[in-house]
PDB file of C-alpha atoms and ligand atoms in Angstrom:
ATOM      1  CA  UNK A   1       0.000   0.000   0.000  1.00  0.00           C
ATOM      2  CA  UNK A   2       1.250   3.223  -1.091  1.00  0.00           C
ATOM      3  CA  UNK A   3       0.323   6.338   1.000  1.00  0.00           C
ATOM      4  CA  UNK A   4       0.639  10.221   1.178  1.00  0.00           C
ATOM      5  CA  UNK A   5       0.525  12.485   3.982  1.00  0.00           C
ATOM      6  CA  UNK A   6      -1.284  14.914   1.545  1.00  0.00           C
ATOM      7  CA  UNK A   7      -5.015  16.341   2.698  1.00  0.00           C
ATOM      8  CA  UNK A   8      -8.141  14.008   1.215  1.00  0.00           C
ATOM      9  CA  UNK A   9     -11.408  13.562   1.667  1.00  0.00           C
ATOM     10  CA  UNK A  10     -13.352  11.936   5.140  1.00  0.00           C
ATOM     11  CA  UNK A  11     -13.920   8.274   4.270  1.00  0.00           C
ATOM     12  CA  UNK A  12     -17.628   6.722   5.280  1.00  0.00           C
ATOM     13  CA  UNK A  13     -17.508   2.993   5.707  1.00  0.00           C
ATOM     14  CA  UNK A  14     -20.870   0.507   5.565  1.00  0.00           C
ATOM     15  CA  UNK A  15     -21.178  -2.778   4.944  1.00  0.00           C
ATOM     16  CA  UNK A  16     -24.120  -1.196   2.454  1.00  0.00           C
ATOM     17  CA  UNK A  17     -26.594   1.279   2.256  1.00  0.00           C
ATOM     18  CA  UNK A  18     -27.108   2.104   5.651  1.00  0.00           C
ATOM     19  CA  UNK A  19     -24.020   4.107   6.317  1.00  0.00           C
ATOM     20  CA  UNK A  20     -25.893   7.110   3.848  1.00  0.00           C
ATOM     21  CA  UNK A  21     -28.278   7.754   6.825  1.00  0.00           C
ATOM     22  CA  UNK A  22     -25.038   8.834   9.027  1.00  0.00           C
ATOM     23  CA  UNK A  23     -23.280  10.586   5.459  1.00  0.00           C
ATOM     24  CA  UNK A  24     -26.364  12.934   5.258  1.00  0.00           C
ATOM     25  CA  UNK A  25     -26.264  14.047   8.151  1.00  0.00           C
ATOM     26  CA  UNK A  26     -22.316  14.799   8.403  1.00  0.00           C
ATOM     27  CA  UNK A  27     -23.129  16.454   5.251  1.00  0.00           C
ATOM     28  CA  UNK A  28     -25.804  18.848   6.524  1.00  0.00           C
ATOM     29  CA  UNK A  29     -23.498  19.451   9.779  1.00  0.00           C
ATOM     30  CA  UNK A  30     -20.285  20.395   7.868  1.00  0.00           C
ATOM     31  CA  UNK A  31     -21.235  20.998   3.739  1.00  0.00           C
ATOM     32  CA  UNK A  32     -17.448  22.172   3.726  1.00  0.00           C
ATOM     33  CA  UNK A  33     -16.067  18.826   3.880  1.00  0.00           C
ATOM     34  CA  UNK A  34     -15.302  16.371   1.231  1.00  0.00           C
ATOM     35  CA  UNK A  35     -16.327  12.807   1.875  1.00  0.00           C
ATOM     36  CA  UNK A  36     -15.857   9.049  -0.397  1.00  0.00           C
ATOM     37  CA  UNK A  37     -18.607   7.080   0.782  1.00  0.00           C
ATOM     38  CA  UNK A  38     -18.508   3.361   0.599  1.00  0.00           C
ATOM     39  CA  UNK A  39     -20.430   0.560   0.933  1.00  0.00           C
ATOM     40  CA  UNK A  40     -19.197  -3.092   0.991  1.00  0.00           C
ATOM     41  CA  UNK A  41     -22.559  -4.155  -0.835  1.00  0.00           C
ATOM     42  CA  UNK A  42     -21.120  -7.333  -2.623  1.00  0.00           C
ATOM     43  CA  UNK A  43     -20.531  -8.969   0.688  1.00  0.00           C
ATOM     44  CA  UNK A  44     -23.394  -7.515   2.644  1.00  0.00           C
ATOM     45  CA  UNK A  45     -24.803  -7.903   4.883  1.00  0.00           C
ATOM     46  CA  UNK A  46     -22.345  -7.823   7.835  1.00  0.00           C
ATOM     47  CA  UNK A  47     -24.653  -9.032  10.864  1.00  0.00           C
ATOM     48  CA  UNK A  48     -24.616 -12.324  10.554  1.00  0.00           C
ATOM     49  CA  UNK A  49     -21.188 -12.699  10.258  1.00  0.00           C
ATOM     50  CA  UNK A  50     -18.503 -14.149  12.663  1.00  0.00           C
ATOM     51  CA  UNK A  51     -15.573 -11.865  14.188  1.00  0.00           C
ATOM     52  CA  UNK A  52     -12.828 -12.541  11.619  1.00  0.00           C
ATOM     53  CA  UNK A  53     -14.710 -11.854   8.465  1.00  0.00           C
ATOM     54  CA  UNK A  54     -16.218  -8.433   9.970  1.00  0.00           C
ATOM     55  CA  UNK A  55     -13.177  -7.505  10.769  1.00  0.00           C
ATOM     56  CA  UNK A  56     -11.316  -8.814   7.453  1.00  0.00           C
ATOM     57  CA  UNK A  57     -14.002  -6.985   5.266  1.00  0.00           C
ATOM     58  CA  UNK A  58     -13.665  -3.567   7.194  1.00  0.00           C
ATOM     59  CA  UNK A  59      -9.624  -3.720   7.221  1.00  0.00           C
ATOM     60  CA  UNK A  60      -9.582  -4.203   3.223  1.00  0.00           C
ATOM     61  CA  UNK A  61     -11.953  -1.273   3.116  1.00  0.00           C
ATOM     62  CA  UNK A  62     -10.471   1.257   5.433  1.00  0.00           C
ATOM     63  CA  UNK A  63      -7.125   0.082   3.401  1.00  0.00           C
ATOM     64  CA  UNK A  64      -9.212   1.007  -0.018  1.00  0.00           C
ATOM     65  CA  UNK A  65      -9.551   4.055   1.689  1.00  0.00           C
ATOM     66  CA  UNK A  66      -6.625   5.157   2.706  1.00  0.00           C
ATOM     67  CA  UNK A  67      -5.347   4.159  -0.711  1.00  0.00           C
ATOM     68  CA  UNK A  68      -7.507   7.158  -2.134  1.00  0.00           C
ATOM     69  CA  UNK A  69      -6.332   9.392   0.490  1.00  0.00           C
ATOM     70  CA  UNK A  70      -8.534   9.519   3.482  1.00  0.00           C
ATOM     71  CA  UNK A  71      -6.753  10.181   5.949  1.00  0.00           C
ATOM     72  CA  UNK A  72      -9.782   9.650   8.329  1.00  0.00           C
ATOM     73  CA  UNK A  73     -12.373   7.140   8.223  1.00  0.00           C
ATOM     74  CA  UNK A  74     -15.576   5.906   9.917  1.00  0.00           C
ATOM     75  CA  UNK A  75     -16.875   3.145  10.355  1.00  0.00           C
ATOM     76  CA  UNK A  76     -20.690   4.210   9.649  1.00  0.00           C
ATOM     77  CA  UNK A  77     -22.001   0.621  10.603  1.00  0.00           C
ATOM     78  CA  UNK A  78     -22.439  -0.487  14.208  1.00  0.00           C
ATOM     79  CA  UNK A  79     -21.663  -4.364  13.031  1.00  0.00           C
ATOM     80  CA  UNK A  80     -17.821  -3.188  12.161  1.00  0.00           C
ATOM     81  CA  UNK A  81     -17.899  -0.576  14.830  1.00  0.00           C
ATOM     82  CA  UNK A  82     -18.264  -3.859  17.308  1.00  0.00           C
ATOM     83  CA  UNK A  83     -16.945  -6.427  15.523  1.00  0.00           C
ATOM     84  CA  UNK A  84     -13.332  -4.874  13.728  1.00  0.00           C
ATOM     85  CA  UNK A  85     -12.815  -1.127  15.653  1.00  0.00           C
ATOM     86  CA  UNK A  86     -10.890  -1.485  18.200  1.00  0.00           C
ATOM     87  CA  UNK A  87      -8.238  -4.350  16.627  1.00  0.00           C
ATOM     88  CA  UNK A  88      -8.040  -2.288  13.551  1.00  0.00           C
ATOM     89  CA  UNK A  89      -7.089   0.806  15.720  1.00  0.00           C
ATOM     90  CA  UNK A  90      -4.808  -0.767  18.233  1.00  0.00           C
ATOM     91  CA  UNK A  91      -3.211  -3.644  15.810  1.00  0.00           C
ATOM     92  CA  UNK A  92      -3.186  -2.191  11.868  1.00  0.00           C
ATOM     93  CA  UNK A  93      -3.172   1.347  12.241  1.00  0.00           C
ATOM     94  CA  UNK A  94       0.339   1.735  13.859  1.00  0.00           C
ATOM     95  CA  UNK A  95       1.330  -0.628  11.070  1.00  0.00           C
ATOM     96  CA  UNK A  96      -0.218   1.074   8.592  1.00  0.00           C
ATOM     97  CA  UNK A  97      -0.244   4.746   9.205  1.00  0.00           C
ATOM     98  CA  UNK A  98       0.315   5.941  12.876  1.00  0.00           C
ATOM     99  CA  UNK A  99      -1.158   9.808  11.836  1.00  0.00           C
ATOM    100  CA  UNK A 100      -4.352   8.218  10.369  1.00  0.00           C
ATOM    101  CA  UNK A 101      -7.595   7.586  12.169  1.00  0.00           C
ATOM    102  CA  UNK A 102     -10.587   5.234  11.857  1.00  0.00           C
ATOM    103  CA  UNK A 103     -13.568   5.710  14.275  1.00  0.00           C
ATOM    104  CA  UNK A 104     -16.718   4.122  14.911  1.00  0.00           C
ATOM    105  CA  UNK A 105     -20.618   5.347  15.441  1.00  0.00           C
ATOM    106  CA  UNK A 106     -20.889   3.167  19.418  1.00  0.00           C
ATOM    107  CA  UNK A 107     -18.373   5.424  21.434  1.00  0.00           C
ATOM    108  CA  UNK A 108     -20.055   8.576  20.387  1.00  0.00           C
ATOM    109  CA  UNK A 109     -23.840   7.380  20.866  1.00  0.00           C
ATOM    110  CA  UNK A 110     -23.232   6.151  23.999  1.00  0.00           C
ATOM    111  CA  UNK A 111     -21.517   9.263  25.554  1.00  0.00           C
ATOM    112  CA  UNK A 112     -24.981  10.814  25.183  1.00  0.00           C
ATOM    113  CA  UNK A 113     -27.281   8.311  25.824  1.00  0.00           C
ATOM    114  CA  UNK A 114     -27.408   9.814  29.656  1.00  0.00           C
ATOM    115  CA  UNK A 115     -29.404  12.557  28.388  1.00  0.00           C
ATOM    116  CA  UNK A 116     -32.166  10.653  26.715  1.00  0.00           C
ATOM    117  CA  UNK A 117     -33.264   8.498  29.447  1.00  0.00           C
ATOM    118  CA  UNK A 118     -34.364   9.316  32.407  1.00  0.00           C
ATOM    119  CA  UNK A 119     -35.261   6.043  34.016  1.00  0.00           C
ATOM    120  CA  UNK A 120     -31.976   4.222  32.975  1.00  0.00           C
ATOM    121  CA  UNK A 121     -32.755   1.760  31.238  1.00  0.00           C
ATOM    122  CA  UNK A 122     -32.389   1.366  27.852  1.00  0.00           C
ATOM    123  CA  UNK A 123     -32.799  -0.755  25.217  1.00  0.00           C
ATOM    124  CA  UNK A 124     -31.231  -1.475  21.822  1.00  0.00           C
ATOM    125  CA  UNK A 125     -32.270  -2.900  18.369  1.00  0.00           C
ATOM    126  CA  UNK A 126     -29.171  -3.750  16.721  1.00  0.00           C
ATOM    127  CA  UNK A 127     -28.028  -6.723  13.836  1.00  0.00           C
ATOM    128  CA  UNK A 128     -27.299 -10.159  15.930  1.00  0.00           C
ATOM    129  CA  UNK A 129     -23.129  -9.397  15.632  1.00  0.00           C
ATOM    130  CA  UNK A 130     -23.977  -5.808  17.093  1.00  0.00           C
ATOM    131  CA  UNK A 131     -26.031  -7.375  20.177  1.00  0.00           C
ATOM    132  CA  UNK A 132     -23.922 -10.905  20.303  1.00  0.00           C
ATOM    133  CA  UNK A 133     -20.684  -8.953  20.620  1.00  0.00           C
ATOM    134  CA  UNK A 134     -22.362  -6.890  23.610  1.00  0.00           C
ATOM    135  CA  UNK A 135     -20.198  -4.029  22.794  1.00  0.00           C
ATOM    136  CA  UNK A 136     -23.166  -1.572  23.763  1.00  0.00           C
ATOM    137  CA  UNK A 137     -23.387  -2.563  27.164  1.00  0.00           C
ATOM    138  CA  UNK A 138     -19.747  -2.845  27.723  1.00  0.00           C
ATOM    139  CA  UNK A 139     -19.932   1.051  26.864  1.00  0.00           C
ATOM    140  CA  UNK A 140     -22.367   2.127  28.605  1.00  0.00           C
ATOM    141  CA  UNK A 141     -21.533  -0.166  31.865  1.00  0.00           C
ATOM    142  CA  UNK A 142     -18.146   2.309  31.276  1.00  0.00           C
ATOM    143  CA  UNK A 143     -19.535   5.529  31.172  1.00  0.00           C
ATOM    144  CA  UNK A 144     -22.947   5.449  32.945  1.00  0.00           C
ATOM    145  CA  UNK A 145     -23.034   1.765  35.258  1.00  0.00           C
ATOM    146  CA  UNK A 146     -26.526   3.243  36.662  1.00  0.00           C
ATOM    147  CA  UNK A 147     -27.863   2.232  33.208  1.00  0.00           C
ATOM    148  CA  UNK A 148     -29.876  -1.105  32.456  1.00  0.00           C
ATOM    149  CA  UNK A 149     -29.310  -2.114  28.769  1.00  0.00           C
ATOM    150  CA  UNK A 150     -30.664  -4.946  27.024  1.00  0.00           C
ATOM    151  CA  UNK A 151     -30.540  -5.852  23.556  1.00  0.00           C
ATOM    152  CA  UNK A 152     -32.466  -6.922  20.718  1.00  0.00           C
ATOM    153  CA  UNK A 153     -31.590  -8.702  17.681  1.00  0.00           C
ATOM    154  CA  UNK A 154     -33.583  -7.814  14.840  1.00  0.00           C
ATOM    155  CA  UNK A 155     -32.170  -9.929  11.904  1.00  0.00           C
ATOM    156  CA  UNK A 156     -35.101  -9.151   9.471  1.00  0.00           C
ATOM    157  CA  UNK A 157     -34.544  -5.626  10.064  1.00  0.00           C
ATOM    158  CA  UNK A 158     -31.695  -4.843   7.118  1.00  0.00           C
ATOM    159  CA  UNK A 159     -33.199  -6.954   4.791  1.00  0.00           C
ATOM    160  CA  UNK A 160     -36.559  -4.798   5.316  1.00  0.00           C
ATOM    161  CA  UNK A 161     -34.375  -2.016   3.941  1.00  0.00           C
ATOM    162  CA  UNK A 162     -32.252  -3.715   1.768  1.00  0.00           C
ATOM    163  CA  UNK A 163     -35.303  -5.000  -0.311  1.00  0.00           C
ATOM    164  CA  UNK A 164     -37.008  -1.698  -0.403  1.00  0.00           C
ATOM    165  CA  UNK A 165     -40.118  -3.538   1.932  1.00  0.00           C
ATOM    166  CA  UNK A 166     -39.380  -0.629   5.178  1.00  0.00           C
ATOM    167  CA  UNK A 167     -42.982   0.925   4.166  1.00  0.00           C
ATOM    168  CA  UNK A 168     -44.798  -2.334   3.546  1.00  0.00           C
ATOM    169  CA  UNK A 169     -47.161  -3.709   5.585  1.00  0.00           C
ATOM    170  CA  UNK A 170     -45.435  -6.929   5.696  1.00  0.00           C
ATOM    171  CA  UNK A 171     -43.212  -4.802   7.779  1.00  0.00           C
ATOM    172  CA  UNK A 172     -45.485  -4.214  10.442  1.00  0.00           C
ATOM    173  CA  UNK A 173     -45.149  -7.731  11.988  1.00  0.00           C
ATOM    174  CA  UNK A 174     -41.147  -7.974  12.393  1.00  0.00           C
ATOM    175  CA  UNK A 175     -41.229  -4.249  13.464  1.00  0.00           C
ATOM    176  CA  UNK A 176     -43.875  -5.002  16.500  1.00  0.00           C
ATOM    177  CA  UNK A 177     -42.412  -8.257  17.188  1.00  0.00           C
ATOM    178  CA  UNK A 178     -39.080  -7.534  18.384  1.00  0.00           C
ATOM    179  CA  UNK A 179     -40.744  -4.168  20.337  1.00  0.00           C
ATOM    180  CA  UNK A 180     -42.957  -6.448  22.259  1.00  0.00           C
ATOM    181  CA  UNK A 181     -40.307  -8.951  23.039  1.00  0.00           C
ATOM    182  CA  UNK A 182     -38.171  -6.204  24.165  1.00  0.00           C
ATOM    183  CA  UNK A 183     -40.704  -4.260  26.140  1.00  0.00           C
ATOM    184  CA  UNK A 184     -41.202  -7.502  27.557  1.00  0.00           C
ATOM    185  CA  UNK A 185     -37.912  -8.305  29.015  1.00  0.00           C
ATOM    186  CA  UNK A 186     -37.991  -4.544  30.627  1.00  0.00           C
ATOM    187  CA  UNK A 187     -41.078  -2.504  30.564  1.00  0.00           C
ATOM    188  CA  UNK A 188     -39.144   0.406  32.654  1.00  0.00           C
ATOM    189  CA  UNK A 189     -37.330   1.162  29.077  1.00  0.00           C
ATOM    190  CA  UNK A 190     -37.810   4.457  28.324  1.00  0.00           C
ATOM    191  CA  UNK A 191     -35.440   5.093  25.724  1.00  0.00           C
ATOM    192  CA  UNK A 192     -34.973   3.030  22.194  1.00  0.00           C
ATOM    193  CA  UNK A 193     -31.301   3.352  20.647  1.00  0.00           C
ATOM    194  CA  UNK A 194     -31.699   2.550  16.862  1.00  0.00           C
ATOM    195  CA  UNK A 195     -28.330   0.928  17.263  1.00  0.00           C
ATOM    196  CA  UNK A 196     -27.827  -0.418  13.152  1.00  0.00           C
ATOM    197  CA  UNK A 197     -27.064   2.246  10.541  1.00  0.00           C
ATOM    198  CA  UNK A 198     -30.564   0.596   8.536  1.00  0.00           C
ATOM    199  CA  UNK A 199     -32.622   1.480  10.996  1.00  0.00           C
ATOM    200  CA  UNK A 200     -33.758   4.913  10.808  1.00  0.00           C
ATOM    201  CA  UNK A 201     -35.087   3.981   7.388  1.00  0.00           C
ATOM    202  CA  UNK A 202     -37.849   1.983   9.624  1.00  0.00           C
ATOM    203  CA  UNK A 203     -38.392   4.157  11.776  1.00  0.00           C
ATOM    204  CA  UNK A 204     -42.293   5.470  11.414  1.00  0.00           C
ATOM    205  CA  UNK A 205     -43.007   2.063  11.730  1.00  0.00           C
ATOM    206  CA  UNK A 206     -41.215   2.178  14.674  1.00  0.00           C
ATOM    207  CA  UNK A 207     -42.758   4.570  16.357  1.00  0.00           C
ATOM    208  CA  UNK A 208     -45.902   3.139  15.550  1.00  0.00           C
ATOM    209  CA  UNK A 209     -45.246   0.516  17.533  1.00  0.00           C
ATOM    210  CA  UNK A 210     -43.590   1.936  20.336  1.00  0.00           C
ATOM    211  CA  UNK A 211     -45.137   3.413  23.662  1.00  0.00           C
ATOM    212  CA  UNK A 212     -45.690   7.352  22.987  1.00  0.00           C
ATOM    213  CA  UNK A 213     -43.717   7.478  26.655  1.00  0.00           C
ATOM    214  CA  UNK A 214     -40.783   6.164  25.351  1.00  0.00           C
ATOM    215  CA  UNK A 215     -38.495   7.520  22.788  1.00  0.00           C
ATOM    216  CA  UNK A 216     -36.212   7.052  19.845  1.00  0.00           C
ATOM    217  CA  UNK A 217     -33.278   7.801  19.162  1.00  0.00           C
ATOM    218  CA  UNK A 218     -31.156   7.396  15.924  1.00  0.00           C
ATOM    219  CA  UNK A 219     -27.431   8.085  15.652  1.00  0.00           C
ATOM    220  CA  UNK A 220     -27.392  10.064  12.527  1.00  0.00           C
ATOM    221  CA  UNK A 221     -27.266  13.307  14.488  1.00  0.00           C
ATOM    222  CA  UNK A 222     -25.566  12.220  17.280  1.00  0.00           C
ATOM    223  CA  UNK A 223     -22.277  10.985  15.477  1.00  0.00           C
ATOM    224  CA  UNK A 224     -22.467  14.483  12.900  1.00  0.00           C
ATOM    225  CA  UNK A 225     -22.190  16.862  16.366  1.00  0.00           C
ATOM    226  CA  UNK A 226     -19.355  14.338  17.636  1.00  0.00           C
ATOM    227  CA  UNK A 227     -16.862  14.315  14.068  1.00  0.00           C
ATOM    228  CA  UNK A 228     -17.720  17.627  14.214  1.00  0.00           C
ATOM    229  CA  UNK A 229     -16.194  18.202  17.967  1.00  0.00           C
ATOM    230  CA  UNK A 230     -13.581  15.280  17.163  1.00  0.00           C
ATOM    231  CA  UNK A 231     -12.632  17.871  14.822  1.00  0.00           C
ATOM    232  CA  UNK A 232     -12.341  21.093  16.539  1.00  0.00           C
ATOM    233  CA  UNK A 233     -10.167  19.399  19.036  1.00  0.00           C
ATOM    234  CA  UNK A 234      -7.778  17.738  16.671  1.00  0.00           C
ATOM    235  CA  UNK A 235      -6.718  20.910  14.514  1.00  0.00           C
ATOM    236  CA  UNK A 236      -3.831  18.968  13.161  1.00  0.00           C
ATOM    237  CA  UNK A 237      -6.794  16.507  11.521  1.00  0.00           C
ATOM    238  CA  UNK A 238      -9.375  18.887  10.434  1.00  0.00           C
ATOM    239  CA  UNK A 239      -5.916  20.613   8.401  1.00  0.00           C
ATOM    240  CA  UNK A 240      -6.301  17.076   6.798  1.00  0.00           C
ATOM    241  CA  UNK A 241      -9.411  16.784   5.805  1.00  0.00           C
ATOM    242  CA  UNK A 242     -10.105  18.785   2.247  1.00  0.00           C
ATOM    243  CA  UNK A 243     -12.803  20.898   1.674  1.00  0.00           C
ATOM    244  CA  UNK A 244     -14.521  21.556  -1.178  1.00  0.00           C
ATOM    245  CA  UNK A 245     -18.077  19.948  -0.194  1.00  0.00           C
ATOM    246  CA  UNK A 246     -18.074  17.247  -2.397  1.00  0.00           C
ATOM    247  CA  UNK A 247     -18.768  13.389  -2.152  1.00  0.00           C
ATOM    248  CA  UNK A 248     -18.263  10.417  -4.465  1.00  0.00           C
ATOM    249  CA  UNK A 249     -19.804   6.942  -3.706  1.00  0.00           C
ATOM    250  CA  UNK A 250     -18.026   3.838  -4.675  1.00  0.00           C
ATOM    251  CA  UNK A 251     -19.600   0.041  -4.437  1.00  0.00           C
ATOM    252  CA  UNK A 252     -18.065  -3.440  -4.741  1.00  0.00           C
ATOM    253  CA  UNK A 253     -21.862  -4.203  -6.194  1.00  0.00           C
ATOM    254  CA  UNK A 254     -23.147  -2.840  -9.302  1.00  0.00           C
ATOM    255  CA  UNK A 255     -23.224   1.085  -9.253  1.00  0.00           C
ATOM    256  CA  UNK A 256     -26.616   1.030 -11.288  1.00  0.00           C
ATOM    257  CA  UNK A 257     -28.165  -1.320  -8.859  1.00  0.00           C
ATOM    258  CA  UNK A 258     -26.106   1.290  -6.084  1.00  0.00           C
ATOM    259  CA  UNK A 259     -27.477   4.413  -7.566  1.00  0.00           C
ATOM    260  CA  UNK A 260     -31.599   3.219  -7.454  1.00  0.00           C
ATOM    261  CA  UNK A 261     -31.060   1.518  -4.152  1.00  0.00           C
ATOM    262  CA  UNK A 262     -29.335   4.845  -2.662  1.00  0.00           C
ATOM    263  CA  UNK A 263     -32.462   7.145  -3.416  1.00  0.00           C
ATOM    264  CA  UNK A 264     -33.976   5.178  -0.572  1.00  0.00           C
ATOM    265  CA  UNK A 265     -31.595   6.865   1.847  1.00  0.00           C
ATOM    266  CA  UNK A 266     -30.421  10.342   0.260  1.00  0.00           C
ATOM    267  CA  UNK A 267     -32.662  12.977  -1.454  1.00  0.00           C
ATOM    268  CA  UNK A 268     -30.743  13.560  -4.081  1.00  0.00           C
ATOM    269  CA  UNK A 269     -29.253  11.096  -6.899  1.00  0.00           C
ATOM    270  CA  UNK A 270     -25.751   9.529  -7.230  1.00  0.00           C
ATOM    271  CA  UNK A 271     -23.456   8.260 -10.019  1.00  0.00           C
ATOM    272  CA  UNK A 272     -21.226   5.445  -8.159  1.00  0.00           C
ATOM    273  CA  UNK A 273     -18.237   3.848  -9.307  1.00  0.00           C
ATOM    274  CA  UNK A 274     -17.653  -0.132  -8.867  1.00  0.00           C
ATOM    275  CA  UNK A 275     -14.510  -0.763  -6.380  1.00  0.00           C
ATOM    276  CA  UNK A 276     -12.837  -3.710  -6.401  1.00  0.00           C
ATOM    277  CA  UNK A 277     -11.836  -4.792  -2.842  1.00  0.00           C
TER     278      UNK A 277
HETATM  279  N1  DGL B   1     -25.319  -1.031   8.669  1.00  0.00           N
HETATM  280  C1  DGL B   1     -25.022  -2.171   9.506  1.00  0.00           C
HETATM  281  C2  DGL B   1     -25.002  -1.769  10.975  1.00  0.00           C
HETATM  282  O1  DGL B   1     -25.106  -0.589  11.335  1.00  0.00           O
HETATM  283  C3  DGL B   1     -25.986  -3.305   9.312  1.00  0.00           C
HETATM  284  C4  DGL B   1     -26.060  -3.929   7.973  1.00  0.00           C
HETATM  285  C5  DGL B   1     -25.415  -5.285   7.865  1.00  0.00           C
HETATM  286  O2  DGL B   1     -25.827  -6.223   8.554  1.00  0.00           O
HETATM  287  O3  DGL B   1     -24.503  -5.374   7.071  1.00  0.00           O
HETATM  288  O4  DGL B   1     -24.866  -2.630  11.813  1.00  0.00           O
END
């Protein structure tokens, strides 16, 4: 791998579309910036997968990544958040590029979560590798051990999205189900974290299912204000990052296929480019 020290765009990593719901909104928080979105969607999706293939798959992307001269990316998908993070920080990236940084979309949502609930306890819908790897409740036991987390696999979830289905009524019953069960297992839960980059896509059904008492809350916004902080206190990055507020998607999929798919997530259309990984 051949790399520069020279200033490039943000890189935004997903295993597929869902990673456009957190672009959009670093987009509307800082239009300066330039950004390379990506999305792994020939091998998605990521949450059913073991360890060392989530973490295999996100390395060769942040490496695609730094090849075209990010020299920051995140990890907009909670499955590699959990699942590759913290080895790819603490193992690869001295290898690779000690000045270079990959984050993730947990750390930030859960140094907020406080605020949202007020009877602590919480509960999150995330893929089964988000909630198997427990990586939410490790975090928030960290910050905030007064909190009560449990989790909630919702493996039909992505492919809801995925297959365009997120308004259908066919939705309705794996939406409600997985509520229930939750609500079930805790019914002092005031606060739903919409812990998979897919889910906001669901989420008036959501809500339609949900307790009016308790409330949810998607990460979009949440990990926009954090880059956006990470940034202002790492002057020596931000000088790093270019700006010219663009943003060009790449696929290992079909970009045609990319480019309908994406107008599910963004308001606006999109010419990817196929990347080999
Ligand atoms: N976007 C991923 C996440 O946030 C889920 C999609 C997948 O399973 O690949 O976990």
């Amino acid at each position: 791998m051949i790399l520069t020290s020279h200033p490039g765009p943000i890189g935004v990593f997903d295993s597929g579309y869902g990673g456009l719901t957190i672009l959009n909104e670093f987009r509307q928080r800082m239009p300066e910036l330039d950004f390379v979105y990506m999305g792994d969607n020939a091998r998605a999706p990521y949450g059913p997968r073991s360890y060392e293939v989530v973490y295999a798959y996100t390395l060769q992307a942040v490496s695609k990544l730094f090849e075209m001269g990010c020299q920051l990316v995140i990890l907009a998908c909670n499955t590699a958040s959990a699942k590759a993070l913290r080895t790819i920080q603490q193992r690869d990236l001295p290898n690779i590029d000690a000045n270079r940084r990959v984050l993730g979309v947990i750390r930030p949502t859960v140094e907020v979560i406080n605020d949202y609930t007020t009877t602590k306890h919480v509960g999150i819908f995330g893929t089964v590798g988000t909630i198997q790897s427990e990586s939410y409740q490790m975090e928030i036991a960290k910050f905030y051990p007064d909190i009560s987390v449990v989790g909630e696999a919702c493996p039909m979830w992505v492919a809801l999205v995925e297959n365009g289905e997120a308004n259908s009524t066919g939705a309705d019953y794996f939406v409600q189900k997985h509520i229930d069960a939750i609500l079930q297992r805790d019914a002092e839960i005031d606060t739903f974290l919409l812990g998979c980059t897919h889910y906001p896509l669901l989420f008036e059904k959501i809500r339609k299912y949900t307790p009016p008492s308790v409330q949810i809350v998607s990460q979009g916004a949440i990990v926009a204000q954090s880059l956006h902080k990470y940034l202002s206190r790492h002057p020596e990055m931000a000088a790093r990052c270019t700006t010219n507020g663009t943003c060009s998607y790449f696929t290992t999929e079909n970009p045609d296929k990319f480019n309908e798919a994406a107008g599910n997530f963004l308001n606006h259309p999109v010419q990817a480019l196929h990347l080999k990984v």
